[in-house]
Short mmCIF file of C-alpha atoms in Angstrom, two decimals:
data_model
loop_
_atom_site.label_atom_id
_atom_site.label_comp_id
_atom_site.label_asym_id
_atom_site.label_seq_id
_atom_site.Cartn_x
_atom_site.Cartn_y
_atom_site.Cartn_z
CA MET A 120 37.88 14.82 18.92
CA SER A 121 39.10 17.54 16.55
CA CYS A 122 36.94 18.99 13.89
CA LYS A 123 35.66 21.68 11.54
CA ASN A 124 32.11 20.94 12.03
CA LYS A 125 30.74 19.75 15.37
CA SER A 126 27.29 18.84 14.16
CA GLY A 127 28.95 16.78 11.12
CA ALA A 128 31.21 15.05 13.79
CA GLU A 129 28.37 14.46 15.95
CA LYS A 130 26.46 12.90 13.34
CA HIS A 131 29.32 10.45 11.69
CA TYR A 132 31.95 9.96 14.17
CA LEU A 133 30.38 9.96 17.72
CA PRO A 134 28.04 7.08 16.79
CA ALA A 135 31.18 5.04 15.35
CA LEU A 136 32.76 5.42 18.40
CA LYS A 137 30.16 4.96 20.99
CA ALA A 138 29.11 1.80 18.94
CA ALA A 139 32.65 0.68 19.27
CA GLY A 140 32.39 0.52 23.00
CA TRP A 141 33.32 3.96 24.39
CA ALA A 142 30.96 5.26 27.02
CA GLY A 143 33.02 8.04 28.51
CA PRO A 144 32.76 11.65 27.75
CA ILE A 145 33.76 12.96 24.46
CA LEU A 146 35.07 16.69 23.95
CA LEU A 147 34.53 18.02 20.64
CA VAL A 148 37.19 20.90 19.83
CA ALA A 149 37.28 23.36 16.68
CA PRO A 150 39.29 26.37 15.32
CA GLY A 151 38.19 29.08 17.75
CA ASP A 152 37.63 26.88 20.81
CA PRO A 153 40.83 27.38 23.28
CA LEU A 154 43.53 24.72 22.65
CA PRO A 155 42.19 21.81 25.06
CA ASP A 156 44.14 21.24 28.14
CA LEU A 157 45.08 17.32 27.64
CA THR A 158 45.41 16.62 31.43
CA GLY A 159 42.63 13.90 31.91
CA ILE A 160 42.21 13.49 28.36
CA ALA A 161 42.55 9.83 26.93
CA GLY A 162 43.09 10.53 23.39
CA LEU A 163 42.80 12.32 20.40
CA LEU A 164 40.81 11.81 17.10
CA LEU A 165 41.25 13.71 13.94
CA THR A 166 38.50 13.95 11.74
CA GLY A 167 38.48 14.70 7.90
CA GLY A 168 38.25 18.01 6.21
CA ASP A 169 39.75 20.80 4.01
CA ASP A 170 43.41 20.99 2.82
CA ILE A 171 46.67 21.60 4.78
CA HIS A 172 48.96 24.64 3.76
CA PRO A 173 52.15 23.51 2.27
CA ARG A 174 54.10 26.04 4.40
CA HIS A 175 53.81 23.41 7.24
CA TRP A 176 56.17 21.03 5.31
CA ASP A 177 58.01 23.80 3.04
CA GLU A 178 58.16 27.55 3.20
CA ALA A 179 59.00 27.57 -0.37
CA GLU A 180 56.24 25.39 -2.05
CA ALA A 181 53.34 27.12 -3.35
CA VAL A 182 49.71 26.43 -2.61
CA HIS A 183 48.30 24.38 -5.40
CA PRO A 184 45.69 25.94 -7.70
CA LYS A 185 42.97 23.28 -6.43
CA ALA A 186 43.82 23.39 -2.94
CA ASP A 187 41.37 24.57 -0.08
CA VAL A 188 43.27 25.31 2.57
CA ASP A 189 42.05 25.46 6.13
CA ALA A 190 44.45 27.48 7.99
CA GLY A 191 42.29 27.55 10.88
CA ARG A 192 42.51 23.91 11.88
CA ASP A 193 46.20 24.11 10.65
CA GLY A 194 46.64 26.42 13.28
CA PHE A 195 44.70 24.55 15.81
CA GLU A 196 45.49 21.06 15.15
CA ILE A 197 49.24 20.78 14.42
CA PRO A 198 50.04 22.13 18.18
CA LEU A 199 47.36 19.84 19.52
CA VAL A 200 48.95 16.74 17.57
CA ARG A 201 52.20 17.57 18.97
CA ALA A 202 50.86 18.05 22.47
CA ALA A 203 49.01 14.68 22.48
CA TRP A 204 52.39 12.91 20.81
CA GLU A 205 54.18 14.43 24.04
CA ARG A 206 51.83 13.10 26.41
CA ARG A 207 51.72 9.58 24.68
CA LEU A 208 48.07 9.78 24.11
CA PRO A 209 46.38 7.46 21.35
CA ILE A 210 45.87 9.12 18.31
CA LEU A 211 43.48 8.27 15.35
CA GLY A 212 43.68 10.36 12.40
CA ILE A 213 41.06 9.89 9.52
CA CYS A 214 41.55 11.38 6.02
CA ARG A 215 42.50 14.86 6.66
CA GLY A 216 43.32 13.51 10.09
CA GLU A 217 45.97 11.22 8.94
CA GLN A 218 47.75 14.01 6.82
CA VAL A 219 47.76 16.42 9.49
CA LEU A 220 49.05 13.90 12.04
CA ASN A 221 51.95 13.16 9.35
CA VAL A 222 52.88 17.03 8.65
CA ALA A 223 52.88 17.78 12.63
CA LEU A 224 55.39 14.88 13.01
CA GLY A 225 57.71 16.17 10.26
CA GLY A 226 56.18 14.71 7.07
CA SER A 227 54.99 16.39 3.84
CA LEU A 228 51.93 15.74 1.43
CA VAL A 229 51.10 15.33 -2.12
CA GLN A 230 48.89 18.60 -2.68
CA ASP A 231 46.76 17.37 -5.61
CA ILE A 232 46.63 13.53 -6.32
CA PRO A 233 45.61 13.71 -9.98
CA ASP A 234 48.31 16.30 -10.75
CA HIS A 235 50.98 14.06 -8.89
CA TYR A 236 49.91 10.82 -10.10
CA GLY A 237 48.62 11.52 -13.54
CA CYS A 238 45.31 9.74 -12.64
CA GLU A 239 41.52 10.78 -13.38
CA PRO A 240 40.28 13.24 -10.65
CA SER A 241 37.49 10.59 -9.59
CA ARG A 242 39.77 7.86 -8.81
CA HIS A 243 39.94 9.32 -5.14
CA GLN A 244 36.43 11.29 -4.88
CA HIS A 245 33.68 8.88 -4.93
CA GLY A 246 30.67 8.80 -2.66
CA THR A 247 29.35 11.02 0.39
CA PRO A 248 29.31 10.54 4.06
CA ASP A 249 25.71 9.18 3.78
CA GLN A 250 26.48 7.25 0.64
CA PRO A 251 29.86 5.72 0.60
CA ASP A 252 30.97 4.55 -2.56
CA MET A 253 33.84 1.77 -2.49
CA ARG A 254 35.72 1.81 -5.67
CA HIS A 255 39.48 0.72 -5.00
CA ARG A 256 41.01 -1.26 -2.65
CA VAL A 257 43.76 -0.89 0.14
CA GLN A 258 46.65 -3.05 0.45
CA LEU A 259 48.07 -3.50 4.26
CA ALA A 260 51.60 -4.32 4.78
CA PRO A 261 51.40 -8.05 6.29
CA GLY A 262 53.59 -7.45 9.24
CA SER A 263 52.18 -4.18 10.18
CA ARG A 264 49.99 -3.53 13.61
CA LEU A 265 47.45 -1.96 11.63
CA ARG A 266 47.03 -5.52 9.78
CA ALA A 267 46.85 -7.20 13.27
CA LEU A 268 44.42 -4.70 14.37
CA LEU A 269 41.99 -5.03 11.21
CA GLY A 270 42.29 -8.68 10.37
CA GLU A 271 42.49 -7.83 6.42
CA ASP A 272 45.22 -7.57 3.92
CA VAL A 273 42.95 -6.02 1.38
CA PHE A 274 39.60 -4.79 1.14
CA LEU A 275 37.62 -2.05 -0.32
CA VAL A 276 37.37 1.57 1.05
CA ASN A 277 35.53 4.78 0.34
CA SER A 278 37.65 7.75 -0.78
CA ARG A 279 37.01 11.47 -0.72
CA HIS A 280 40.45 13.42 -0.68
CA HIS A 281 42.85 15.28 -3.25
CA GLN A 282 45.52 15.41 -0.80
CA ALA A 283 47.80 12.58 0.44
CA VAL A 284 50.96 11.63 2.27
CA LYS A 285 53.91 12.14 0.29
CA ARG A 286 57.31 12.07 2.58
CA VAL A 287 56.13 10.24 5.65
CA ALA A 288 57.16 11.48 9.08
CA PRO A 289 60.30 10.13 10.62
CA LEU A 290 58.16 9.00 13.62
CA LEU A 291 55.62 6.84 11.42
CA ALA A 292 55.80 4.29 8.71
CA ALA A 293 53.73 3.86 5.69
CA VAL A 294 51.54 0.61 5.97
CA GLY A 295 48.67 0.81 3.49
CA TRP A 296 48.67 1.83 0.10
CA HIS A 297 46.43 2.03 -3.12
CA LEU A 298 48.69 0.05 -5.30
CA ASP A 299 47.11 1.31 -8.86
CA THR A 300 47.91 4.99 -8.01
CA VAL A 301 51.80 4.87 -8.41
CA HIS A 302 54.10 7.77 -8.95
CA ALA A 303 57.71 6.89 -10.29
CA ALA A 304 59.67 8.57 -7.83
CA THR A 305 57.15 8.58 -4.68
CA GLY A 306 55.93 4.97 -5.17
CA PRO A 307 52.08 4.07 -4.50
CA LEU A 308 49.71 6.48 -2.92
CA VAL A 309 49.98 6.24 0.94
CA GLU A 310 46.30 5.00 2.56
CA ALA A 311 47.68 4.46 5.92
CA VAL A 312 50.52 5.06 8.44
CA GLU A 313 51.16 4.05 11.89
CA THR A 314 53.79 4.89 14.62
CA THR A 315 57.18 3.23 14.48
CA ASP A 316 57.28 2.99 18.33
CA PRO A 317 55.69 -0.23 19.52
CA THR A 318 54.65 1.25 23.29
CA ARG A 319 52.48 3.89 21.45
CA TRP A 320 49.04 3.64 19.67
CA VAL A 321 49.01 5.94 16.76
CA PHE A 322 47.51 5.33 13.17
CA GLY A 323 46.25 7.12 10.55
CA VAL A 324 43.94 6.18 7.56
CA GLN A 325 43.09 7.99 4.43
CA TRP A 326 39.85 6.52 3.76
CA HIS A 327 36.48 7.35 5.94
CA PRO A 328 35.78 4.28 8.37
CA GLU A 329 33.06 6.35 10.36
CA ASN A 330 30.95 5.99 7.17
CA LEU A 331 31.56 2.23 6.94
CA VAL A 332 30.71 0.90 10.30
CA GLY A 333 27.10 -0.37 9.36
CA LEU A 334 28.36 -2.29 6.21
CA LYS A 335 28.75 -5.94 6.09
CA GLY A 336 31.90 -7.78 4.77
CA PRO A 337 35.64 -6.94 4.91
CA ALA A 338 35.18 -3.07 4.57
CA GLY A 339 32.73 -2.91 7.57
CA ASP A 340 34.55 -5.36 9.46
CA ALA A 341 37.85 -3.27 9.18
CA ALA A 342 35.84 -0.13 10.31
CA ARG A 343 34.58 -1.56 13.23
CA ASP A 344 37.79 -3.19 14.16
CA LEU A 345 39.57 0.16 13.91
CA PHE A 346 37.09 2.05 16.14
CA ALA A 347 36.90 -0.96 18.89
CA ALA A 348 40.92 -0.81 19.01
CA PHE A 349 41.05 3.13 19.60
CA ALA A 350 38.00 2.71 22.21
CA LYS A 351 40.08 -0.16 23.94
CA ALA A 352 43.14 2.22 23.99
CA ILE A 353 41.54 5.09 25.00
CA GLY A 354 39.61 2.96 27.71
CA HIS A 355 43.27 1.92 29.14
CA ARG A 356 44.44 5.36 29.86
#
């Protein structure tokens, strides 16, 4: 599991994974740690965090004034994602994790959602890890693998981000959107991606399911199903 703050990951992500049935060891890594040897590793979970520098998709694109770039995580996680992909490991990216997954595999990002989509800043910034505030819905593609895993077409999500997937990486497909946040050129805001290779288990979601696993209703069901599917995929390694 790759993160910035190990205590935060231990508080929010580890319980969700353990509750989903994973009883094996969990290696937490962060910038400053050696890049882990993936021999014997069952899968990779990429947690949320700060922004990704635009040089990783376009050398000429300037950093947005509202960006809070985490260069240390960029330098650590992009090679980690590529190494995990080469080893065909199951990968689950959450929030920044979805974004770095997309960038590492050749995609790009919207650096600031309000600026790009012309929406109010609070539309995708609300709630906290301890108090999730679900204000908008995600629509999943009916024929997608993620829809099959989660058992829901439409459900409410929490949202704490100002960057988002722009150009989807060639190895991925967009399978979830916020249909009320739309740009004339780039379409609706991407909320989920999955690999186009049916022999791999690779998914990314823009919301924070680790904060929703204790809730009743479709959002909690979808969050628990996502972690259960990841636990099952890494358990088969």
